[in-house]
PDB file of C-alpha atoms in Angstrom:
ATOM      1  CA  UNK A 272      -0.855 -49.889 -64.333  1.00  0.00           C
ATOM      2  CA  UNK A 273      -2.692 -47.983 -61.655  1.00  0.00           C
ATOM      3  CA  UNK A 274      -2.227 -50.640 -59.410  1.00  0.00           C
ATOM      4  CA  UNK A 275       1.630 -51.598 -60.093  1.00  0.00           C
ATOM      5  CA  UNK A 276       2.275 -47.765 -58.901  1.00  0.00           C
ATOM      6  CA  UNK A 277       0.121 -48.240 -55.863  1.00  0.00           C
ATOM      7  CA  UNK A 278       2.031 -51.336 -55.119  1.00  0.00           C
ATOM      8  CA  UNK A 279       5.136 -49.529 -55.803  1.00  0.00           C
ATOM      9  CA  UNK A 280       5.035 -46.713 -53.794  1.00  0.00           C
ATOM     10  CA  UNK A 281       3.954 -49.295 -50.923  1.00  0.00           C
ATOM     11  CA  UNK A 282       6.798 -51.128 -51.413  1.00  0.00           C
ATOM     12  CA  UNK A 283       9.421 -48.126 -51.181  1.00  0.00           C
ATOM     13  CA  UNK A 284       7.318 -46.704 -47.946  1.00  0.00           C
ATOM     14  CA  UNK A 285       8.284 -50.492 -46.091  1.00  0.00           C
ATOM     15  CA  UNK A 286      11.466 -50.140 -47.263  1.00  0.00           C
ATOM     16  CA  UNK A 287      13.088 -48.473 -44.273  1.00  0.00           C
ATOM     17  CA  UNK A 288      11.305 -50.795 -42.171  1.00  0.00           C
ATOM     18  CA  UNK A 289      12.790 -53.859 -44.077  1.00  0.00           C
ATOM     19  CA  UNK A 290      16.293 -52.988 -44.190  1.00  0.00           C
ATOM     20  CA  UNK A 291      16.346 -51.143 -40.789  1.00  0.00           C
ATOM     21  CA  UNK A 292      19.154 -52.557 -38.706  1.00  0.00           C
ATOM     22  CA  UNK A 293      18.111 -54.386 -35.508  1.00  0.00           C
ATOM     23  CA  UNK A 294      19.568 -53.250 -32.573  1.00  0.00           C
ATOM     24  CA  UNK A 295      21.742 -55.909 -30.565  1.00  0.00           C
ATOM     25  CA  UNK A 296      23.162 -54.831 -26.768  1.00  0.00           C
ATOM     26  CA  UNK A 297      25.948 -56.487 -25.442  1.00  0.00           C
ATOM     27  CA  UNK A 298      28.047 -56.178 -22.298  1.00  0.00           C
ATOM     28  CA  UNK A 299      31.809 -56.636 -21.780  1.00  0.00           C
ATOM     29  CA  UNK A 300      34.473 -55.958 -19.251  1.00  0.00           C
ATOM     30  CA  UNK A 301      37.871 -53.483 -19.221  1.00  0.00           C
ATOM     31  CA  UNK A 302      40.093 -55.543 -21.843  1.00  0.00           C
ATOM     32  CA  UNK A 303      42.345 -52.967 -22.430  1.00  0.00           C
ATOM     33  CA  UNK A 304      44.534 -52.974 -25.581  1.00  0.00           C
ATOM     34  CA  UNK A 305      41.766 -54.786 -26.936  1.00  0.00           C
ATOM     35  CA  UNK A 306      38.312 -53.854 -25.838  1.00  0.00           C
ATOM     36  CA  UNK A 307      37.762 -50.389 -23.616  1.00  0.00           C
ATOM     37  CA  UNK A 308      35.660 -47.506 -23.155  1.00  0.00           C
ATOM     38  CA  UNK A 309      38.474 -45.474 -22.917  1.00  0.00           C
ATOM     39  CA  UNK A 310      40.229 -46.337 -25.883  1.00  0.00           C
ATOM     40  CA  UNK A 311      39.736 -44.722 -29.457  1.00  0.00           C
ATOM     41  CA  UNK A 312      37.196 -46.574 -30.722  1.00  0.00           C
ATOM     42  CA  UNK A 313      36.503 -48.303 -27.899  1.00  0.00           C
ATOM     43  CA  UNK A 314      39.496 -50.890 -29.332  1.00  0.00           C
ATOM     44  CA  UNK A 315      40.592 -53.654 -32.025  1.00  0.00           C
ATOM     45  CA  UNK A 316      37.563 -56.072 -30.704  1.00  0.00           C
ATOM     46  CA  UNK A 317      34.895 -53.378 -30.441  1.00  0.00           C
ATOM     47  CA  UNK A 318      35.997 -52.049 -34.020  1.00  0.00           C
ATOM     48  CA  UNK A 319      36.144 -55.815 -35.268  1.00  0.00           C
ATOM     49  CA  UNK A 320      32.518 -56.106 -33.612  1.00  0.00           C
ATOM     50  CA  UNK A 321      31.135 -53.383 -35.095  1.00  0.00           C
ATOM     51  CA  UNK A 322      32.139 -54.461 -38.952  1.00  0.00           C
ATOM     52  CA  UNK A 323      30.650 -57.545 -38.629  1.00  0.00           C
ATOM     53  CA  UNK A 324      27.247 -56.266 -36.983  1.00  0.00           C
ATOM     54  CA  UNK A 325      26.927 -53.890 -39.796  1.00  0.00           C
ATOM     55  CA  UNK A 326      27.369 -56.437 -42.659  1.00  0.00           C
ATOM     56  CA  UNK A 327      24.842 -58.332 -40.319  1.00  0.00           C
ATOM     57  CA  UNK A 328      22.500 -54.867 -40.645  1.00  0.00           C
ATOM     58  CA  UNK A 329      22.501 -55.138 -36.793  1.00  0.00           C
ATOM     59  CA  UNK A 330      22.931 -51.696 -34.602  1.00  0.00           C
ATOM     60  CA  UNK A 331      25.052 -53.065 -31.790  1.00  0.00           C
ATOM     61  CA  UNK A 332      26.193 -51.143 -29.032  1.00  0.00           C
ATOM     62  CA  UNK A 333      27.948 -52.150 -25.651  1.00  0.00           C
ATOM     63  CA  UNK A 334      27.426 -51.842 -21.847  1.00  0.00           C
ATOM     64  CA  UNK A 335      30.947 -51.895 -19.454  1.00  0.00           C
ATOM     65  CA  UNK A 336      30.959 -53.711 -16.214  1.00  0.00           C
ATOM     66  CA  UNK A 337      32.733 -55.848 -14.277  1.00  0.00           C
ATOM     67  CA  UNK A 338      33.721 -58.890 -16.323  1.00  0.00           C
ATOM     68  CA  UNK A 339      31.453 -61.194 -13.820  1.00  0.00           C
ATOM     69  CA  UNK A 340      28.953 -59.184 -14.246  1.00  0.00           C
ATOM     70  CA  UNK A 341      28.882 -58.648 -17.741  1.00  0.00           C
ATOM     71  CA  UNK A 342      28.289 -62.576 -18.025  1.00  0.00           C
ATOM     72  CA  UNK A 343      25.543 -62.293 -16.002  1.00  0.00           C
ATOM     73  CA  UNK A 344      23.543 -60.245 -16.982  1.00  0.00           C
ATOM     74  CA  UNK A 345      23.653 -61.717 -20.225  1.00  0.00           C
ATOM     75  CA  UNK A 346      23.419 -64.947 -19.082  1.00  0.00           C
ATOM     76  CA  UNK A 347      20.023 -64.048 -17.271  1.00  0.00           C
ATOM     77  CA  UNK A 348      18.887 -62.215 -20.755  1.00  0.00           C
ATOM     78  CA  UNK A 349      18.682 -58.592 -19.631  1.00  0.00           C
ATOM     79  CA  UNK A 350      21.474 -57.800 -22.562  1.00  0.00           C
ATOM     80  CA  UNK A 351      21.376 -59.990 -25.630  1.00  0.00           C
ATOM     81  CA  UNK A 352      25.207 -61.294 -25.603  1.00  0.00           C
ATOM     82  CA  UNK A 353      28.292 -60.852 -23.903  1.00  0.00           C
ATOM     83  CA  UNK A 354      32.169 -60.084 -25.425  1.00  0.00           C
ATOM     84  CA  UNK A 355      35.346 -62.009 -25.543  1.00  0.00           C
ATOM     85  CA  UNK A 356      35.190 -65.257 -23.956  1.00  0.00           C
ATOM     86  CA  UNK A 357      36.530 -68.951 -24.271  1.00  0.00           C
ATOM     87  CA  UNK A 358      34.068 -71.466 -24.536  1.00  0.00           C
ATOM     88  CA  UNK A 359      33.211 -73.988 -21.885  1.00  0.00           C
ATOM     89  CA  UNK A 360      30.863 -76.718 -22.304  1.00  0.00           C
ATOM     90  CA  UNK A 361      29.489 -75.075 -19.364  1.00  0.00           C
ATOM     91  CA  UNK A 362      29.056 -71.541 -20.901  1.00  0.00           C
ATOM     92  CA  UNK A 363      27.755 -73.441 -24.050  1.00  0.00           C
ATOM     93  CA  UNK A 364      24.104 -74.144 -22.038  1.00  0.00           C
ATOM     94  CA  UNK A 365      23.840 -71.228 -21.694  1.00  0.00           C
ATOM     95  CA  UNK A 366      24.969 -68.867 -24.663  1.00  0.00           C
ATOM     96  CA  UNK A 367      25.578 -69.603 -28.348  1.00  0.00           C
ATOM     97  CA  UNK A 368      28.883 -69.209 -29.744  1.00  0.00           C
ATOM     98  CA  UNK A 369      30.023 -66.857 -32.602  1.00  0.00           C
ATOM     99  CA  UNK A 370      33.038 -68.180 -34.457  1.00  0.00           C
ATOM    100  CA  UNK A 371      36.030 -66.542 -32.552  1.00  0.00           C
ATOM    101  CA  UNK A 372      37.331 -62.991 -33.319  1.00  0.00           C
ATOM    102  CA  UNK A 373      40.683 -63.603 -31.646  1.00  0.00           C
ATOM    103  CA  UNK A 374      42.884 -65.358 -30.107  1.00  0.00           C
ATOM    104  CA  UNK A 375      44.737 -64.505 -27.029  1.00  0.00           C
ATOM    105  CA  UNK A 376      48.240 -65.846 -24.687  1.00  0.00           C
ATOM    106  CA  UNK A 377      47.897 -66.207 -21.592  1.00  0.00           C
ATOM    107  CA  UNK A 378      51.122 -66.383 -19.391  1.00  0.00           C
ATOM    108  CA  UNK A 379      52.693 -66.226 -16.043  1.00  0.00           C
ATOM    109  CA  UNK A 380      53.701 -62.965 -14.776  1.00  0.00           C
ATOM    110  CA  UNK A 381      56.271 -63.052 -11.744  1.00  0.00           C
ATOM    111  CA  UNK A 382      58.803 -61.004  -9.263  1.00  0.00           C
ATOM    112  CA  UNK A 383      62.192 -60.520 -11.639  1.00  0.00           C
ATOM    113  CA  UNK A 384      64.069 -61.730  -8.337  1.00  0.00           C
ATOM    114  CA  UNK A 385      62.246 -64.981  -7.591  1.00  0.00           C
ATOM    115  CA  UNK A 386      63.583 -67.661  -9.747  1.00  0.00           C
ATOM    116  CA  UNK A 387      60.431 -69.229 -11.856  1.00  0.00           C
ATOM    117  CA  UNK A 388      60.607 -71.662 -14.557  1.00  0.00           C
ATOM    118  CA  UNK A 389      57.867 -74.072 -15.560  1.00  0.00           C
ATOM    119  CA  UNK A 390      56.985 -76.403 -18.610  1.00  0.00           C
ATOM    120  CA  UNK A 391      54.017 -78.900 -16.644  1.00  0.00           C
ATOM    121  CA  UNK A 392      51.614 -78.274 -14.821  1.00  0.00           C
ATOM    122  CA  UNK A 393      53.462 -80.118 -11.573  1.00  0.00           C
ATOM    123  CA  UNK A 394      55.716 -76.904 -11.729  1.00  0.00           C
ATOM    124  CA  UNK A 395      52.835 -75.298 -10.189  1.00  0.00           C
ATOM    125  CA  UNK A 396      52.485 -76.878  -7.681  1.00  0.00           C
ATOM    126  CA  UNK A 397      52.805 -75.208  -3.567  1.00  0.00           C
ATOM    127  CA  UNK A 398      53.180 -71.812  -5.904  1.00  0.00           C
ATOM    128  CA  UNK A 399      49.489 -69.174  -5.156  1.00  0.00           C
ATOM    129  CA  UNK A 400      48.260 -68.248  -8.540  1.00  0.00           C
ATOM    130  CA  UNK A 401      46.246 -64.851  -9.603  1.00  0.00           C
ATOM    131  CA  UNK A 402      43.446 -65.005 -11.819  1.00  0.00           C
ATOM    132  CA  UNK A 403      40.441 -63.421 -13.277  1.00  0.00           C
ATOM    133  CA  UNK A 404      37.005 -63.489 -11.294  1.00  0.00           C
ATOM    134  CA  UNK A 405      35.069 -65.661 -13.309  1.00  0.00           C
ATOM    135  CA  UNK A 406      37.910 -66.273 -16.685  1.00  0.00           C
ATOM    136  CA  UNK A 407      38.571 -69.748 -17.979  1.00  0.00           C
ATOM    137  CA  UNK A 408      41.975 -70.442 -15.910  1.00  0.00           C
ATOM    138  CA  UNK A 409      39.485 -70.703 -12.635  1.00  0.00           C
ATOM    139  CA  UNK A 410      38.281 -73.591 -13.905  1.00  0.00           C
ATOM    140  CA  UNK A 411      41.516 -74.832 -15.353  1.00  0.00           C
ATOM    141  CA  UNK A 412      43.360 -74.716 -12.427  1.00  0.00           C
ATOM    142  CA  UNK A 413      40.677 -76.267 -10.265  1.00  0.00           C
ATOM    143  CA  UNK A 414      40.814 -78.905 -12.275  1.00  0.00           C
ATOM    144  CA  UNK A 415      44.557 -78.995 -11.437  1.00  0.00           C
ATOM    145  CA  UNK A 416      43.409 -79.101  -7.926  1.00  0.00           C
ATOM    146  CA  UNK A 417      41.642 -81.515  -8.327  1.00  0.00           C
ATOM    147  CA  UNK A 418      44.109 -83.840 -10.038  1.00  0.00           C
ATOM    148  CA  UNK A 419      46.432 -83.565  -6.783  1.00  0.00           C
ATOM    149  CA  UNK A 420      48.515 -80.724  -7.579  1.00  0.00           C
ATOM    150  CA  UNK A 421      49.045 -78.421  -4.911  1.00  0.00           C
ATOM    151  CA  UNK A 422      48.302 -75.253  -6.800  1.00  0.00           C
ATOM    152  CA  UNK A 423      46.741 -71.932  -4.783  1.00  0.00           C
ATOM    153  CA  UNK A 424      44.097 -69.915  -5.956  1.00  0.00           C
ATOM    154  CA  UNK A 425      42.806 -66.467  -6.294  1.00  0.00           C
ATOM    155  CA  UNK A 426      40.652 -64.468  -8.195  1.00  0.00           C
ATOM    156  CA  UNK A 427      40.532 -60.961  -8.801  1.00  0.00           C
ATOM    157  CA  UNK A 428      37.817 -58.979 -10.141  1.00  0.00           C
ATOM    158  CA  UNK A 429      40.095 -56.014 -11.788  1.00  0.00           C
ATOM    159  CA  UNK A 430      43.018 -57.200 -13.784  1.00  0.00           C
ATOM    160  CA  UNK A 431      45.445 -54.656 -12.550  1.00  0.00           C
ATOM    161  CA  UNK A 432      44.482 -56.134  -8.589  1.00  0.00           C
ATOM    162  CA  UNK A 433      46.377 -59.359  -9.828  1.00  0.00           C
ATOM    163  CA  UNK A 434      49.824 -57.074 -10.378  1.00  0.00           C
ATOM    164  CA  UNK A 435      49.598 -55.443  -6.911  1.00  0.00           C
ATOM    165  CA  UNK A 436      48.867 -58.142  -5.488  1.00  0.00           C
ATOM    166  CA  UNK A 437      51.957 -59.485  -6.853  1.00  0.00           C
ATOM    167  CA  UNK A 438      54.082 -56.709  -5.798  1.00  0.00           C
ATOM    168  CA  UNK A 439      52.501 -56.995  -2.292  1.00  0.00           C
ATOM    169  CA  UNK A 440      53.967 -60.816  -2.499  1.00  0.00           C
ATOM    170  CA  UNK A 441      50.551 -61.814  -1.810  1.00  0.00           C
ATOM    171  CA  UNK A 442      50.883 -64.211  -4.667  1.00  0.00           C
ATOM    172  CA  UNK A 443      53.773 -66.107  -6.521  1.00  0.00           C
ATOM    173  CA  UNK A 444      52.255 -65.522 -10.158  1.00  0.00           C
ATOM    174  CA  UNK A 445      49.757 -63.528 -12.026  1.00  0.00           C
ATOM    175  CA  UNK A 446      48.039 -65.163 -15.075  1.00  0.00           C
ATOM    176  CA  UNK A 447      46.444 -63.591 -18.218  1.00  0.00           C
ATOM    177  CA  UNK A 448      46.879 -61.734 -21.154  1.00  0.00           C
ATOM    178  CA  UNK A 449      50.288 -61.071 -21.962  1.00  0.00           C
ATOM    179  CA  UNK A 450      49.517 -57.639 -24.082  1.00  0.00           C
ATOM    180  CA  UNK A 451      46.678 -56.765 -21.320  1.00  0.00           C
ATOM    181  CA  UNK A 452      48.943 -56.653 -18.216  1.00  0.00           C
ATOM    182  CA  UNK A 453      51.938 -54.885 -20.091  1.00  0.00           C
ATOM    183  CA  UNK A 454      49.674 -52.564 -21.068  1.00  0.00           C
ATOM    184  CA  UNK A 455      48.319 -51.889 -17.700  1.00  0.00           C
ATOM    185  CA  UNK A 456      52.334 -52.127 -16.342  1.00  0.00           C
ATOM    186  CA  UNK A 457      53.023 -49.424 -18.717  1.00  0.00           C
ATOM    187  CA  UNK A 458      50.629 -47.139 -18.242  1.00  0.00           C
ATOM    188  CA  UNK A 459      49.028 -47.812 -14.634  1.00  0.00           C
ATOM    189  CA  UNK A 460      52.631 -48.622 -12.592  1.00  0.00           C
ATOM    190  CA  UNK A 461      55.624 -46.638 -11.417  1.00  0.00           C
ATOM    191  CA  UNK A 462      59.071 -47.327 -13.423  1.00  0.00           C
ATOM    192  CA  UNK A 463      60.001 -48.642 -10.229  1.00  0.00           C
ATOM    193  CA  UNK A 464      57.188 -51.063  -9.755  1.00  0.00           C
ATOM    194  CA  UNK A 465      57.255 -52.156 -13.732  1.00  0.00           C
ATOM    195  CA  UNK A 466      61.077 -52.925 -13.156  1.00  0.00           C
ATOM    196  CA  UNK A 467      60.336 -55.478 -10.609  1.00  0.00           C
ATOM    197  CA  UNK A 468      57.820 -57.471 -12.759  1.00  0.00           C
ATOM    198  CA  UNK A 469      58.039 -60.314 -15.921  1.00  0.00           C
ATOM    199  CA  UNK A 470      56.904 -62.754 -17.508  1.00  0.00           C
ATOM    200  CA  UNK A 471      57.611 -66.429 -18.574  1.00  0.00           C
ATOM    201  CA  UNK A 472      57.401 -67.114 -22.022  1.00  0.00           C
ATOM    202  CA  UNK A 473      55.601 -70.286 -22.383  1.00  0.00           C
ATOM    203  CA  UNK A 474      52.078 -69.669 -22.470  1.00  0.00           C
ATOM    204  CA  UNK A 475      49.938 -71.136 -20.070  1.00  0.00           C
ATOM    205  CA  UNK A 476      46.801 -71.311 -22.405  1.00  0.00           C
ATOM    206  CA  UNK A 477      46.398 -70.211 -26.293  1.00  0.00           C
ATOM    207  CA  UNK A 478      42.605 -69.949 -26.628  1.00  0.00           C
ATOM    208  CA  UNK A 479      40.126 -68.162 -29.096  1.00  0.00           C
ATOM    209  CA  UNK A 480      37.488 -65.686 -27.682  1.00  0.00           C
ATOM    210  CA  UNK A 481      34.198 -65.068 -29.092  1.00  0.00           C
ATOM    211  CA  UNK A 482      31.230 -63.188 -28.838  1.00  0.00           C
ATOM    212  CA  UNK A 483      28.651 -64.937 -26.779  1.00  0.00           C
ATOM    213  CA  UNK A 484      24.522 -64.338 -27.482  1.00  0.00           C
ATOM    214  CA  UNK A 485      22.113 -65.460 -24.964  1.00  0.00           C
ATOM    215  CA  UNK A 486      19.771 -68.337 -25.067  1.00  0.00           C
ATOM    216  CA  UNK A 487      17.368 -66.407 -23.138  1.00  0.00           C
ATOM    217  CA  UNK A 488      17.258 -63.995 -26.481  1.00  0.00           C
ATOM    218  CA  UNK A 489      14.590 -65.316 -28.761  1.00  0.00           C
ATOM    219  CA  UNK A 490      16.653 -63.684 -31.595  1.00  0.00           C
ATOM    220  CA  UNK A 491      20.076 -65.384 -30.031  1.00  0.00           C
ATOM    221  CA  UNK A 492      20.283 -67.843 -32.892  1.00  0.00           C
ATOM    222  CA  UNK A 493      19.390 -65.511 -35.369  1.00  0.00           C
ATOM    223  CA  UNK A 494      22.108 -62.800 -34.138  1.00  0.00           C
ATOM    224  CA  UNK A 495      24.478 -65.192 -33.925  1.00  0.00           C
ATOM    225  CA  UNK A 496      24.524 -66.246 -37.675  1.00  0.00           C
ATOM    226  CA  UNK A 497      24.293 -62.873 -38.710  1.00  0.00           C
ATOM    227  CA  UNK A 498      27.508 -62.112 -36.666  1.00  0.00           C
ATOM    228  CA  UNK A 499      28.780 -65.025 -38.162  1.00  0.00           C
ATOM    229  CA  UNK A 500      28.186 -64.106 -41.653  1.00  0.00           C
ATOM    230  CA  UNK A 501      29.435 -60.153 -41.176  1.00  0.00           C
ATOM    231  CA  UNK A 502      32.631 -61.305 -39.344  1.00  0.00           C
ATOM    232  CA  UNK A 503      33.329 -63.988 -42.755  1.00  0.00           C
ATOM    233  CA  UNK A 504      32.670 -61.118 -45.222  1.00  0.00           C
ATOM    234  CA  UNK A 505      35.120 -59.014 -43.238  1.00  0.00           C
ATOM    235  CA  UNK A 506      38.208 -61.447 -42.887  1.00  0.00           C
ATOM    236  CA  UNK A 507      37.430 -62.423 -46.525  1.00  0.00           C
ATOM    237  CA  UNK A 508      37.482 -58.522 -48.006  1.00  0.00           C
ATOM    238  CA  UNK A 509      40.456 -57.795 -45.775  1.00  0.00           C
ATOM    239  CA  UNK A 510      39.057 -55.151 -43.179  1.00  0.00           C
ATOM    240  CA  UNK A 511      39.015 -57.564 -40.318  1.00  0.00           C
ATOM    241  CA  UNK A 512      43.457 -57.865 -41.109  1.00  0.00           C
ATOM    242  CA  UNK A 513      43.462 -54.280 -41.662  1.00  0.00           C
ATOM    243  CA  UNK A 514      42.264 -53.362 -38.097  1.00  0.00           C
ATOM    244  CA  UNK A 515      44.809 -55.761 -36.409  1.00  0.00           C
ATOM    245  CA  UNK A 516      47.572 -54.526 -39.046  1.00  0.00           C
ATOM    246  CA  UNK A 517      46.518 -50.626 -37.637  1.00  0.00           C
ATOM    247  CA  UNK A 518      46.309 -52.102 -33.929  1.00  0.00           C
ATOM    248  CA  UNK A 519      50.375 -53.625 -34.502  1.00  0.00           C
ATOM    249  CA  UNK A 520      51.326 -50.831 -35.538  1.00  0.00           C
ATOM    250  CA  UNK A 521      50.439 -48.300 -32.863  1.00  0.00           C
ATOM    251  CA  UNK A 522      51.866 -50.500 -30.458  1.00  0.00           C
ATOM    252  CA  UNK A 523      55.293 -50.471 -31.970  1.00  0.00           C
ATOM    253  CA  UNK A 524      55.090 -46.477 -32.273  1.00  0.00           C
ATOM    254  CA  UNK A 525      54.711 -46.549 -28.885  1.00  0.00           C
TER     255      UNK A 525
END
């Protein structure tokens, strides 16, 4: 009996140590609505990231840079993942996936008086395109290139340098998000400046982001099905809807 008490009490002293969460660092880029140190709660992706690490019993917490950055550095394993990417077979030797936490729509943003319609890619073409330093569309519209039609390209490492650039005429169209340049339109431009610019309706890409852990992370595969696991038990017991339900309807207040 002695004994089963000794072994008791040792068991409730590792406890903590068992079920101590693990901490998990990962980096992302300015995202805003989505993902942003300056938003409440750091936004719907952070929020959505933080459920699922806690079902996971992981203690996750984030580093902002510059969205090229951010990949790198987890890429080269100083952070142990990076937020809110497509995959890329590319990106895929390098990272492991976590089943996607959202998917975005990415469309053309243009002067209100220059004419633009497209519905193929060959609509594109002799027509200088903005993009994200280092985002998916890069290689997309490389590829493009590469298949003979004449679109331009150029990357930008700050989302809102794509919309002055536009205004400047320094390029014909702007690509990405459609809620993450109106929100920077709204709150970053003049009335003036937001009068001259829209968008084309026809998305140029429809594509699920995910988080993205490091192979360099001996724990990567590990984190990753944890992840996995909290994000299910969230979309299953409703809190993962309930944060994009709260996220909806602050925008329409607005």
């Amino acid at each position: 009996m002695r004994l089963m008490v000794q072994w008791g009490c040792a068991l409730l002293l590792l406890l903590p140590m068992i079920t101590h969460a693990q901490p998990i660092r990962l980096t992302s880029g300015e995202y805003p609505p989505f993902i942003s140190q300056h938003l409440p709660n750091q936004g719907p992706l952070t929020e959505i990231i933080v459920l699922a690490t806690e079902e996971a019993n992981l203690d996750v917490s984030f580093g902002y840079f510059p969205w090229h950055e951010s990949m790198a550095l987890a890429q080269q394993g100083q952070w142990d993942g990076t937020v809110g990417w497509a995959f890329t077979e590319e990106r895929a030797l390098d990272f492991i996936y976590s089943d996607a936490i959202y998917t975005e729509s990415a469309v053309f943003f243009y002067l209100r008086d220059k004419a633009f319609d497209w519905s193929k890619p060959e609509d594109l073409a002799g027509l200088a395109v903005g993009v994200g330093l280092g985002y998916i569309d890069v290689k997309t519209l490389s590829q493009l290139q590469k298949s003979g039609i004449d679109v331009k390209l150029q990357e930008f490492a700050k989302e809102e340098d794509k919309l002055h650039a536009l205004l400047n005429n320094q390029i014909d169209l702007a690509l990405g998000n459609k809620d993450v340049l109106q929100h920077i339109i709204k709150t970053t431009l003049s009335t003036e400046q937001a009068r001259q610019l829209t968008h084309h309706p026809h998305p140029f890409r429809v594509t699920p982001l995910h988080v993205l852990f490091s192979r360099q992370i001996e724990q990567g595969y590990d984190h990753s099905r944890a992840f996995n696991k909290g994000l299910r038990r969230i979309k299953t017991d409703g809190r993962y809807q309930a944060v994009w339900n709260q996220f909806r309807r602050q925008k329409m207040s607005e």
